Short mmCIF file of C-alpha atoms in Angstrom, two decimals:
data_model
loop_
_atom_site.label_atom_id
_atom_site.label_comp_id
_atom_site.label_asym_id
_atom_site.label_seq_id
_atom_site.Cartn_x
_atom_site.Cartn_y
_atom_site.Cartn_z
CA MET P 1 113.05 69.51 113.97
CA SER P 2 115.55 69.26 116.84
CA LYS P 3 114.73 67.30 119.97
CA LEU P 4 113.32 69.66 122.62
CA ILE P 5 116.08 70.55 125.10
CA TYR P 6 114.17 73.10 127.17
CA GLY P 7 110.38 72.93 127.42
CA VAL P 8 108.01 75.87 127.80
CA ASP P 9 108.19 75.92 131.61
CA ASP P 10 111.92 75.16 131.89
CA LYS P 11 114.24 77.89 133.16
CA PRO P 12 117.78 77.47 131.76
CA ARG P 13 120.84 78.75 133.59
CA PHE P 14 121.37 82.52 133.26
CA PRO P 15 124.20 82.45 130.66
CA ILE P 16 122.17 80.11 128.45
CA MET P 17 119.07 82.31 128.84
CA VAL P 18 121.00 85.38 127.75
CA LEU P 19 122.65 83.71 124.75
CA ALA P 20 119.47 81.98 123.61
CA GLY P 21 117.49 85.19 124.15
CA ALA P 22 120.04 87.13 122.10
CA GLN P 23 119.58 84.61 119.29
CA HIS P 24 115.85 85.39 119.25
CA VAL P 25 116.68 89.10 119.05
CA LEU P 26 119.09 88.50 116.15
CA THR P 27 116.44 86.43 114.35
CA LEU P 28 113.82 89.18 114.48
CA PHE P 29 116.29 92.07 114.22
CA GLY P 30 116.35 92.36 110.44
CA ALA P 31 112.63 92.22 109.75
CA THR P 32 111.61 94.29 112.79
CA THR P 33 114.09 97.03 111.88
CA LEU P 34 113.06 97.15 108.22
CA VAL P 35 109.51 98.27 109.04
CA PRO P 36 110.46 101.64 110.58
CA LEU P 37 113.02 102.04 107.78
CA ILE P 38 110.08 102.09 105.34
CA PHE P 39 108.01 104.62 107.27
CA GLY P 40 110.86 106.97 108.24
CA PRO P 41 111.82 108.10 104.71
CA ALA P 42 108.13 108.17 103.69
CA MET P 43 107.56 110.75 106.45
CA ASN P 44 110.73 112.67 105.43
CA MET P 45 112.39 111.95 108.76
CA THR P 46 116.01 112.93 109.34
CA PRO P 47 118.52 110.13 110.10
CA THR P 48 118.44 111.20 113.76
CA GLN P 49 114.64 110.92 113.88
CA ILE P 50 114.71 107.53 112.16
CA GLY P 51 117.25 106.28 114.70
CA PHE P 52 115.01 107.37 117.57
CA PHE P 53 111.97 105.85 115.83
CA ILE P 54 113.79 102.51 115.63
CA SER P 55 114.50 102.71 119.37
CA CYS P 56 110.79 103.32 120.01
CA VAL P 57 110.00 100.17 118.00
CA TYR P 58 112.46 98.07 120.02
CA MET P 59 110.92 99.30 123.28
CA SER P 60 107.34 98.54 122.22
CA MET P 61 108.23 95.10 120.81
CA GLY P 62 110.03 94.17 124.03
CA LEU P 63 107.04 95.19 126.16
CA ALA P 64 104.60 93.40 123.84
CA THR P 65 106.62 90.18 124.09
CA LEU P 66 106.63 90.35 127.90
CA ILE P 67 102.83 90.69 127.88
CA GLN P 68 102.37 87.80 125.43
CA THR P 69 104.47 85.45 127.56
CA SER P 70 102.75 86.48 130.82
CA THR P 71 99.44 85.36 132.32
CA MET P 72 97.80 88.19 130.35
CA GLY P 73 98.82 86.47 127.13
CA SER P 74 99.04 82.98 125.68
CA ARG P 75 102.11 82.15 127.84
CA LEU P 76 103.56 80.51 124.74
CA PRO P 77 107.19 81.35 123.79
CA ILE P 78 106.18 83.73 121.02
CA VAL P 79 108.28 86.78 120.12
CA GLN P 80 106.41 89.92 119.05
CA GLY P 81 107.97 91.93 116.23
CA SER P 82 107.06 94.68 113.77
CA SER P 83 104.17 93.64 111.54
CA PHE P 84 104.50 93.84 107.75
CA SER P 85 100.70 93.57 107.52
CA PHE P 86 100.38 97.17 108.70
CA ILE P 87 102.70 98.63 106.06
CA PRO P 88 100.02 99.31 103.38
CA PRO P 89 97.46 100.88 105.77
CA ILE P 90 100.07 102.99 107.58
CA MET P 91 101.41 104.19 104.22
CA THR P 92 97.84 105.28 103.51
CA ILE P 93 97.79 107.28 106.77
CA ILE P 94 101.15 108.84 105.86
CA GLY P 95 99.67 109.79 102.48
CA VAL P 96 96.81 111.62 104.20
CA TYR P 97 98.77 113.42 106.94
CA GLY P 98 102.32 113.44 105.53
CA ALA P 99 102.22 117.13 104.60
CA GLN P 100 101.83 118.00 108.29
CA GLY P 101 105.16 116.42 109.21
CA ALA P 102 106.44 113.21 110.77
CA ASN P 103 105.33 114.05 114.32
CA VAL P 104 101.72 114.58 113.28
CA CYS P 105 101.77 111.41 111.16
CA LEU P 106 102.98 109.36 114.11
CA GLN P 107 100.37 110.93 116.39
CA TYR P 108 97.59 109.74 114.08
CA ILE P 109 99.28 106.33 113.61
CA GLY P 110 99.58 106.07 117.40
CA GLY P 111 95.91 106.94 117.89
CA ALA P 112 94.80 104.37 115.31
CA LEU P 113 96.97 101.66 116.89
CA ILE P 114 95.67 102.42 120.38
CA LEU P 115 92.02 102.34 119.29
CA GLY P 116 92.41 99.26 117.09
CA GLY P 117 94.59 97.53 119.68
CA PHE P 118 92.03 97.94 122.44
CA ILE P 119 89.26 96.63 120.16
CA MET P 120 91.41 93.61 119.27
CA ALA P 121 92.14 93.06 122.97
CA LEU P 122 88.41 93.25 123.69
CA ILE P 123 87.69 90.63 121.02
CA GLY P 124 90.32 88.38 122.55
CA TYR P 125 89.59 88.74 126.25
CA THR P 126 85.80 88.47 125.82
CA GLY P 127 86.15 85.17 123.95
CA LEU P 128 84.76 86.40 120.62
CA VAL P 129 87.69 84.94 118.66
CA GLY P 130 86.00 81.58 118.09
CA LYS P 131 82.80 83.23 116.84
CA VAL P 132 84.64 85.47 114.38
CA ARG P 133 87.12 82.84 113.21
CA ARG P 134 84.52 80.56 111.59
CA PHE P 135 83.78 83.24 108.97
CA ILE P 136 87.44 83.51 107.95
CA THR P 137 88.62 80.68 105.68
CA PRO P 138 91.73 80.16 103.51
CA VAL P 139 89.71 81.58 100.59
CA THR P 140 89.69 84.92 102.45
CA VAL P 141 93.15 84.67 104.01
CA GLY P 142 94.99 83.83 100.77
CA PRO P 143 94.11 86.92 98.68
CA THR P 144 94.56 89.18 101.72
CA ILE P 145 98.12 88.03 102.40
CA MET P 146 98.94 88.02 98.68
CA ALA P 147 97.81 91.63 98.50
CA ILE P 148 100.05 92.57 101.44
CA GLY P 149 103.20 91.28 99.76
CA PHE P 150 102.63 91.99 96.09
CA SER P 151 101.14 95.49 96.59
CA LEU P 152 104.43 96.54 98.18
CA ALA P 153 106.43 95.88 94.99
CA PRO P 154 106.69 99.63 94.15
CA VAL P 155 108.10 100.30 97.64
CA ALA P 156 110.67 97.54 97.26
CA ILE P 157 111.78 98.36 93.73
CA GLY P 158 110.96 101.93 92.71
CA GLY P 159 111.39 103.43 96.16
CA ASN P 160 114.56 101.62 97.21
CA ALA P 161 116.21 98.90 95.11
CA ALA P 162 116.22 100.89 91.85
CA ASN P 163 118.26 103.65 93.49
CA TYR P 164 121.36 101.52 92.84
CA TRP P 165 120.80 98.04 91.42
CA PRO P 166 124.32 96.60 91.91
CA VAL P 167 124.01 96.89 95.70
CA SER P 168 120.36 95.77 95.81
CA LEU P 169 120.96 92.69 93.67
CA THR P 170 124.02 91.78 95.73
CA VAL P 171 121.81 91.71 98.82
CA VAL P 172 119.19 89.56 97.04
CA ILE P 173 121.84 87.10 95.78
CA LEU P 174 123.36 86.76 99.26
CA ILE P 175 119.94 86.19 100.86
CA PHE P 176 119.21 83.40 98.37
CA LEU P 177 122.70 81.96 98.88
CA PHE P 178 122.51 81.98 102.69
CA SER P 179 118.88 80.81 102.82
CA LEU P 180 118.92 78.09 100.17
CA GLY P 181 122.49 77.47 99.08
CA MET P 182 124.02 76.79 102.49
CA LYS P 183 123.26 73.72 104.60
CA ASN P 184 124.26 75.30 107.94
CA ARG P 185 121.09 76.00 109.93
CA TYR P 186 122.51 79.06 111.70
CA ILE P 187 123.51 80.63 108.40
CA ASN P 188 119.95 79.94 107.20
CA ILE P 189 118.43 81.58 110.28
CA PHE P 190 120.52 84.75 109.97
CA SER P 191 120.47 84.98 106.16
CA ILE P 192 118.95 88.47 106.01
CA LEU P 193 121.04 89.90 108.84
CA SER P 194 124.26 88.42 107.41
CA SER P 195 123.51 89.77 103.93
CA VAL P 196 122.82 93.26 105.26
CA VAL P 197 125.99 93.34 107.39
CA ILE P 198 128.25 92.15 104.56
CA VAL P 199 126.91 94.62 101.97
CA TYR P 200 126.77 97.43 104.56
CA LEU P 201 130.48 96.95 105.37
CA LEU P 202 131.26 96.91 101.64
CA CYS P 203 129.38 100.19 101.13
CA LEU P 204 131.12 101.67 104.18
CA VAL P 205 134.54 100.83 102.73
CA LEU P 206 133.59 102.27 99.33
CA SER P 207 132.24 105.41 101.02
CA SER P 208 135.34 105.89 103.19
CA SER P 209 137.67 105.39 100.22
CA GLY P 210 135.85 107.98 98.11
CA VAL P 211 134.47 105.57 95.51
CA PHE P 212 130.95 106.43 96.70
CA THR P 213 130.53 110.21 96.95
CA PRO P 214 128.07 111.86 99.41
CA ASP P 215 125.42 112.13 96.67
CA HIS P 216 125.61 108.40 95.86
CA PRO P 217 122.51 106.38 96.91
CA ALA P 218 124.71 103.80 98.67
CA TYR P 219 126.91 106.34 100.48
CA ILE P 220 127.14 105.89 104.26
CA ASP P 221 127.58 108.92 106.54
CA LEU P 222 128.31 108.08 110.17
CA SER P 223 128.13 111.67 111.47
CA SER P 224 124.63 111.08 112.90
CA VAL P 225 125.94 108.04 114.81
CA ILE P 226 128.77 110.09 116.31
CA ALA P 227 126.32 112.82 117.33
CA ALA P 228 123.77 110.41 118.83
CA LYS P 229 123.54 109.87 122.59
CA TRP P 230 124.83 106.66 124.09
CA PHE P 231 121.88 106.34 126.44
CA GLN P 232 118.29 107.53 126.10
CA PHE P 233 114.75 106.74 127.20
CA THR P 234 112.10 106.85 124.50
CA GLY P 235 109.27 107.46 126.98
CA ILE P 236 105.52 107.66 126.46
CA ALA P 237 104.07 109.43 123.39
CA PRO P 238 107.51 110.74 122.30
CA TRP P 239 106.06 112.30 119.12
CA GLY P 240 103.25 114.09 120.92
CA ALA P 241 99.84 113.09 122.29
CA PRO P 242 98.10 110.49 120.07
CA LYS P 243 95.41 111.85 117.76
CA PHE P 244 92.31 109.90 116.83
CA SER P 245 90.78 109.94 113.37
CA LEU P 246 88.16 107.75 111.71
CA VAL P 247 90.14 108.00 108.47
CA ALA P 248 93.29 106.61 110.10
CA PHE P 249 91.32 103.95 111.97
CA GLY P 250 89.43 102.91 108.82
CA ALA P 251 92.73 102.45 106.99
CA ILE P 252 94.39 100.44 109.74
CA VAL P 253 91.55 97.97 110.39
CA ALA P 254 92.80 95.79 107.52
CA GLY P 255 96.13 95.38 109.30
CA PHE P 256 94.45 94.10 112.45
CA PHE P 257 92.42 91.66 110.37
CA ALA P 258 95.57 90.21 108.81
CA VAL P 259 97.43 89.98 112.14
CA PHE P 260 94.41 88.24 113.68
CA ILE P 261 94.63 85.52 111.02
CA GLU P 262 98.42 85.14 111.09
CA SER P 263 98.67 84.90 114.85
CA ILE P 264 96.09 82.13 115.32
CA GLY P 265 98.11 79.97 112.95
CA ASP P 266 101.30 80.84 114.84
CA TYR P 267 99.82 79.67 118.15
CA TYR P 268 99.28 76.24 116.63
CA ASN P 269 102.77 76.23 115.09
CA VAL P 270 104.60 77.20 118.27
CA SER P 271 102.61 74.68 120.32
CA HIS P 272 103.67 71.92 117.94
CA ALA P 273 107.29 73.14 117.97
CA CYS P 274 107.28 72.93 121.79
CA GLY P 275 105.71 69.48 121.89
CA LEU P 276 102.41 70.77 123.30
CA LYS P 277 98.85 69.91 122.37
CA ASP P 278 96.85 72.27 120.14
CA PRO P 279 96.24 75.58 121.93
CA SER P 280 92.98 75.78 123.86
CA GLU P 281 90.31 78.36 123.11
CA GLU P 282 91.41 80.25 126.22
CA THR P 283 95.02 80.33 125.05
CA ILE P 284 94.02 81.70 121.65
CA ASN P 285 91.72 84.29 123.20
CA LYS P 286 94.43 85.49 125.58
CA GLY P 287 97.00 85.51 122.78
CA ILE P 288 94.85 87.73 120.57
CA GLY P 289 94.05 89.94 123.57
CA ALA P 290 97.75 90.33 124.34
CA GLU P 291 98.55 91.19 120.72
CA GLY P 292 95.88 93.88 120.85
CA LEU P 293 97.50 95.32 123.97
CA GLY P 294 100.89 95.07 122.26
CA CYS P 295 99.65 97.10 119.29
CA ALA P 296 98.18 99.70 121.67
CA ILE P 297 101.52 99.91 123.49
CA GLY P 298 103.22 100.37 120.13
CA GLY P 299 100.98 103.38 119.49
CA LEU P 300 101.55 104.77 122.98
CA CYS P 301 105.35 104.32 122.85
CA GLY P 302 105.70 105.91 119.41
CA GLY P 303 106.44 102.61 117.66
CA VAL P 304 104.53 100.40 115.24
CA ALA P 305 102.09 97.47 115.46
CA CYS P 306 103.25 94.03 116.56
CA THR P 307 102.57 90.46 115.52
CA SER P 308 103.85 86.96 116.29
CA TYR P 309 107.07 86.17 114.43
CA THR P 310 107.07 82.90 112.51
CA GLU P 311 110.86 83.09 112.06
CA ASN P 312 111.33 82.78 115.81
CA ILE P 313 109.00 79.78 115.94
CA GLY P 314 111.28 78.19 113.35
CA LEU P 315 114.23 78.96 115.62
CA ILE P 316 112.60 76.90 118.40
CA GLY P 317 112.28 73.97 116.01
CA LEU P 318 115.93 74.27 114.97
CA THR P 319 117.51 74.72 118.40
CA GLY P 320 115.15 72.75 120.63
CA VAL P 321 114.92 75.69 123.06
CA GLY P 322 111.22 76.34 123.71
CA SER P 323 111.45 78.05 127.11
CA ARG P 324 109.27 81.12 127.61
CA TRP P 325 112.00 82.38 129.98
CA VAL P 326 114.39 82.56 127.04
CA VAL P 327 111.86 84.59 125.03
CA ARG P 328 111.32 86.89 128.02
CA THR P 329 115.08 87.41 128.25
CA GLY P 330 115.08 88.37 124.57
CA ALA P 331 112.31 90.88 125.31
CA VAL P 332 114.39 92.47 128.06
CA LEU P 333 117.35 92.69 125.65
CA LEU P 334 115.13 94.54 123.15
CA ILE P 335 114.16 97.04 125.84
CA VAL P 336 117.83 97.55 126.74
CA MET P 337 118.66 98.05 123.04
CA SER P 338 116.02 100.79 122.84
CA CYS P 339 117.98 102.73 125.45
CA ILE P 340 121.20 102.71 123.37
CA GLY P 341 120.84 105.76 121.13
CA LYS P 342 123.83 105.03 118.93
CA LEU P 343 122.44 101.63 117.94
CA GLY P 344 119.29 103.11 116.43
CA ALA P 345 121.35 105.83 114.76
CA LEU P 346 123.67 103.22 113.22
CA VAL P 347 120.77 101.19 111.83
CA ALA P 348 119.29 104.37 110.35
CA THR P 349 122.40 104.82 108.16
CA ILE P 350 121.64 101.68 106.11
CA PRO P 351 121.40 102.91 102.48
CA THR P 352 118.12 102.52 100.60
CA PRO P 353 119.55 100.09 97.98
CA ILE P 354 120.43 97.63 100.78
CA ILE P 355 116.96 98.00 102.26
CA GLY P 356 115.44 97.52 98.80
CA GLY P 357 117.25 94.22 98.35
CA CYS P 358 115.79 92.96 101.63
CA TYR P 359 112.31 94.13 100.64
CA ILE P 360 112.44 92.26 97.32
CA ALA P 361 113.10 89.01 99.16
CA LEU P 362 110.74 89.57 102.09
CA PHE P 363 107.73 91.01 100.26
CA GLY P 364 107.89 88.27 97.64
CA ILE P 365 107.87 85.65 100.41
CA ILE P 366 104.85 87.29 102.06
CA GLY P 367 102.92 87.22 98.79
CA ALA P 368 103.88 83.59 98.23
CA LEU P 369 102.63 82.68 101.72
CA GLY P 370 99.21 83.89 100.59
CA ILE P 371 99.35 81.44 97.68
CA GLN P 372 100.41 78.75 100.13
CA ALA P 373 97.37 79.52 102.33
CA LEU P 374 95.11 78.83 99.36
CA SER P 375 96.43 75.25 99.18
CA ARG P 376 94.27 74.45 102.22
CA ALA P 377 91.15 75.18 100.15
CA ASP P 378 89.99 73.33 97.04
CA MET P 379 91.49 75.41 94.24
CA ASN P 380 90.07 73.03 91.65
CA SER P 381 86.69 74.54 92.55
CA GLN P 382 85.40 77.07 90.04
CA ARG P 383 83.73 78.90 92.93
CA ASN P 384 87.04 79.46 94.72
CA VAL P 385 88.97 80.32 91.57
CA MET P 386 86.45 83.07 90.72
CA ILE P 387 86.41 84.50 94.26
CA VAL P 388 90.20 84.56 94.57
CA GLY P 389 90.75 85.89 91.05
CA PHE P 390 88.18 88.67 91.43
CA SER P 391 89.40 89.68 94.89
CA PHE P 392 93.08 89.82 93.95
CA LEU P 393 92.41 91.70 90.71
CA MET P 394 90.38 94.29 92.61
CA ALA P 395 93.18 94.58 95.18
CA LEU P 396 95.67 95.34 92.42
CA GLY P 397 93.49 97.72 90.41
CA LEU P 398 90.99 99.51 92.66
CA PRO P 399 93.37 101.32 95.11
CA GLY P 400 95.05 103.27 92.31
CA TRP P 401 91.69 104.53 91.04
CA VAL P 402 90.41 105.32 94.54
CA GLU P 403 93.55 107.31 95.35
CA GLY P 404 92.93 109.53 92.33
CA GLN P 405 89.34 110.22 93.44
CA GLN P 406 90.24 111.72 96.82
CA GLU P 407 88.32 114.95 96.23
CA MET P 408 85.13 113.08 95.34
CA PHE P 409 85.33 110.78 98.38
CA PHE P 410 86.22 113.58 100.79
CA SER P 411 83.20 115.59 99.60
CA LEU P 412 81.04 112.88 101.24
CA GLY P 413 82.29 113.80 104.71
CA ILE P 414 83.76 111.43 107.30
CA PHE P 415 82.08 108.39 105.74
CA GLY P 416 83.67 109.18 102.37
CA GLN P 417 87.08 109.73 103.95
CA VAL P 418 86.96 106.36 105.73
CA LEU P 419 85.76 104.68 102.53
CA TRP P 420 88.64 106.32 100.63
CA ALA P 421 91.20 105.10 103.19
CA ILE P 422 89.86 101.53 103.01
CA GLY P 423 89.55 101.49 99.21
CA LYS P 424 93.10 102.81 98.81
CA THR P 425 94.53 99.87 100.80
CA ALA P 426 95.04 96.76 98.65
CA MET P 427 94.84 94.24 101.49
CA ALA P 428 91.58 95.76 102.75
CA VAL P 429 90.04 95.50 99.27
CA ALA P 430 91.17 91.87 98.94
CA GLY P 431 89.96 90.90 102.41
CA ILE P 432 86.55 92.54 102.05
CA CYS P 433 85.88 91.17 98.56
CA ALA P 434 87.00 87.63 99.39
CA GLY P 435 85.37 87.60 102.83
CA VAL P 436 81.97 88.76 101.61
CA LEU P 437 81.88 86.49 98.55
CA ASP P 438 83.15 83.44 100.44
CA ASN P 439 80.43 83.79 103.09
CA VAL P 440 77.61 84.67 100.66
CA ILE P 441 78.24 82.21 97.82
CA PRO P 442 77.32 78.64 98.89
CA GLY P 443 80.21 76.21 99.28
CA THR P 444 80.99 73.09 101.27
CA ASP P 445 83.30 73.19 104.30
CA GLU P 446 85.84 71.03 102.48
CA GLU P 447 85.68 73.29 99.43
CA ARG P 448 86.32 76.37 101.59
CA GLY P 449 89.20 74.69 103.43
CA ILE P 450 87.55 74.67 106.84
CA ARG P 451 88.02 70.96 107.58
CA LYS P 452 91.64 71.00 106.54
CA LYS P 453 92.28 74.08 108.63
CA GLU P 454 90.68 72.70 111.77
CA SER P 455 92.50 69.38 111.54
CA HIS P 456 95.80 71.23 111.42
#
């Protein structure tokens, strides 16, 4: 870790703030942009709609970051970006309402994010975080995060990478090369972004020269970029007034659960990176409250849910710049980017094989982080092995069966619909199974990983 150059309260000179803030934006750019690039095609959006959707995401992430770094939030230098934890539940919502079109889908997603976000904010600002947290151990967290990453394998491979393997594998190879094969820390930080840019330019050259024809999966058509506006304002509820549904809310609850867990760990990590003491209970409560508000803003602005970005915490450790003013500057840059229509349109032209290559790397890492979380518990314990094994197996197998029983579940009314939405989401199944068993079956604190977690 680099020696801290700017502390949390330090305010660097304006040029340094802008450059350091831009580096935060570049660090989150790849992952934050990939989330709407999953949902857009799933909702059969046009390239123009996807470009606008991306702009909505930038706007909501910028606003969420400003809230998190203010007195309403933790005031820690934490960047808020698109959450991968919400991909499985939102795909469930798209599966339910997709036939009604992208606008209707996003109205229900927006309603679910607003409702769930306000509940999460309530849990945070009323100080309930500490009471809830004691029931959530690594034995519950591990299978839940594993289910997030590994359940998305069909999206990464069948839905994107397999469209044209030469391009997808090139992206994967470059990500590994830039992340692990190079010793330059800046190349490591921007490994995903660099890989995407290089392969995108290659595909653009092959498309312009006629090697890739318009029907080729890796063909790039810039006509939508030319037609896009230079300046725009995404506004409030750009897809229509949010709609509220118990089915959508039931599906998305699992995403909030995962974000709740991830973010508490990030508050500790960023505090350590900035040379601060462990975050106080008040800091954690405000941080969770702010993330809830950020998710609600995402729903209101037509974007997606937010979460703390671990990559940006790593950037603080590498550069020694821990100023919240720098992070706020990055947030303002995100908001400005949302107003540049051609930027979103350009990002929307990234071919699916390139996106698939990124997904293979990112989703695998997410799943592996779940395995890493289990290392804080005693995995030599037969109790834990059985709970984790059962929970993860159910997460892999049950959703497919539940999805095929939609008619039976829906015949039970609203309760059946909510149950169907939860059972169809792998991470919800894993979290519920592991959480219930871990709190019902007797086990020591050390066995469950509580002592190790609290001494972190």
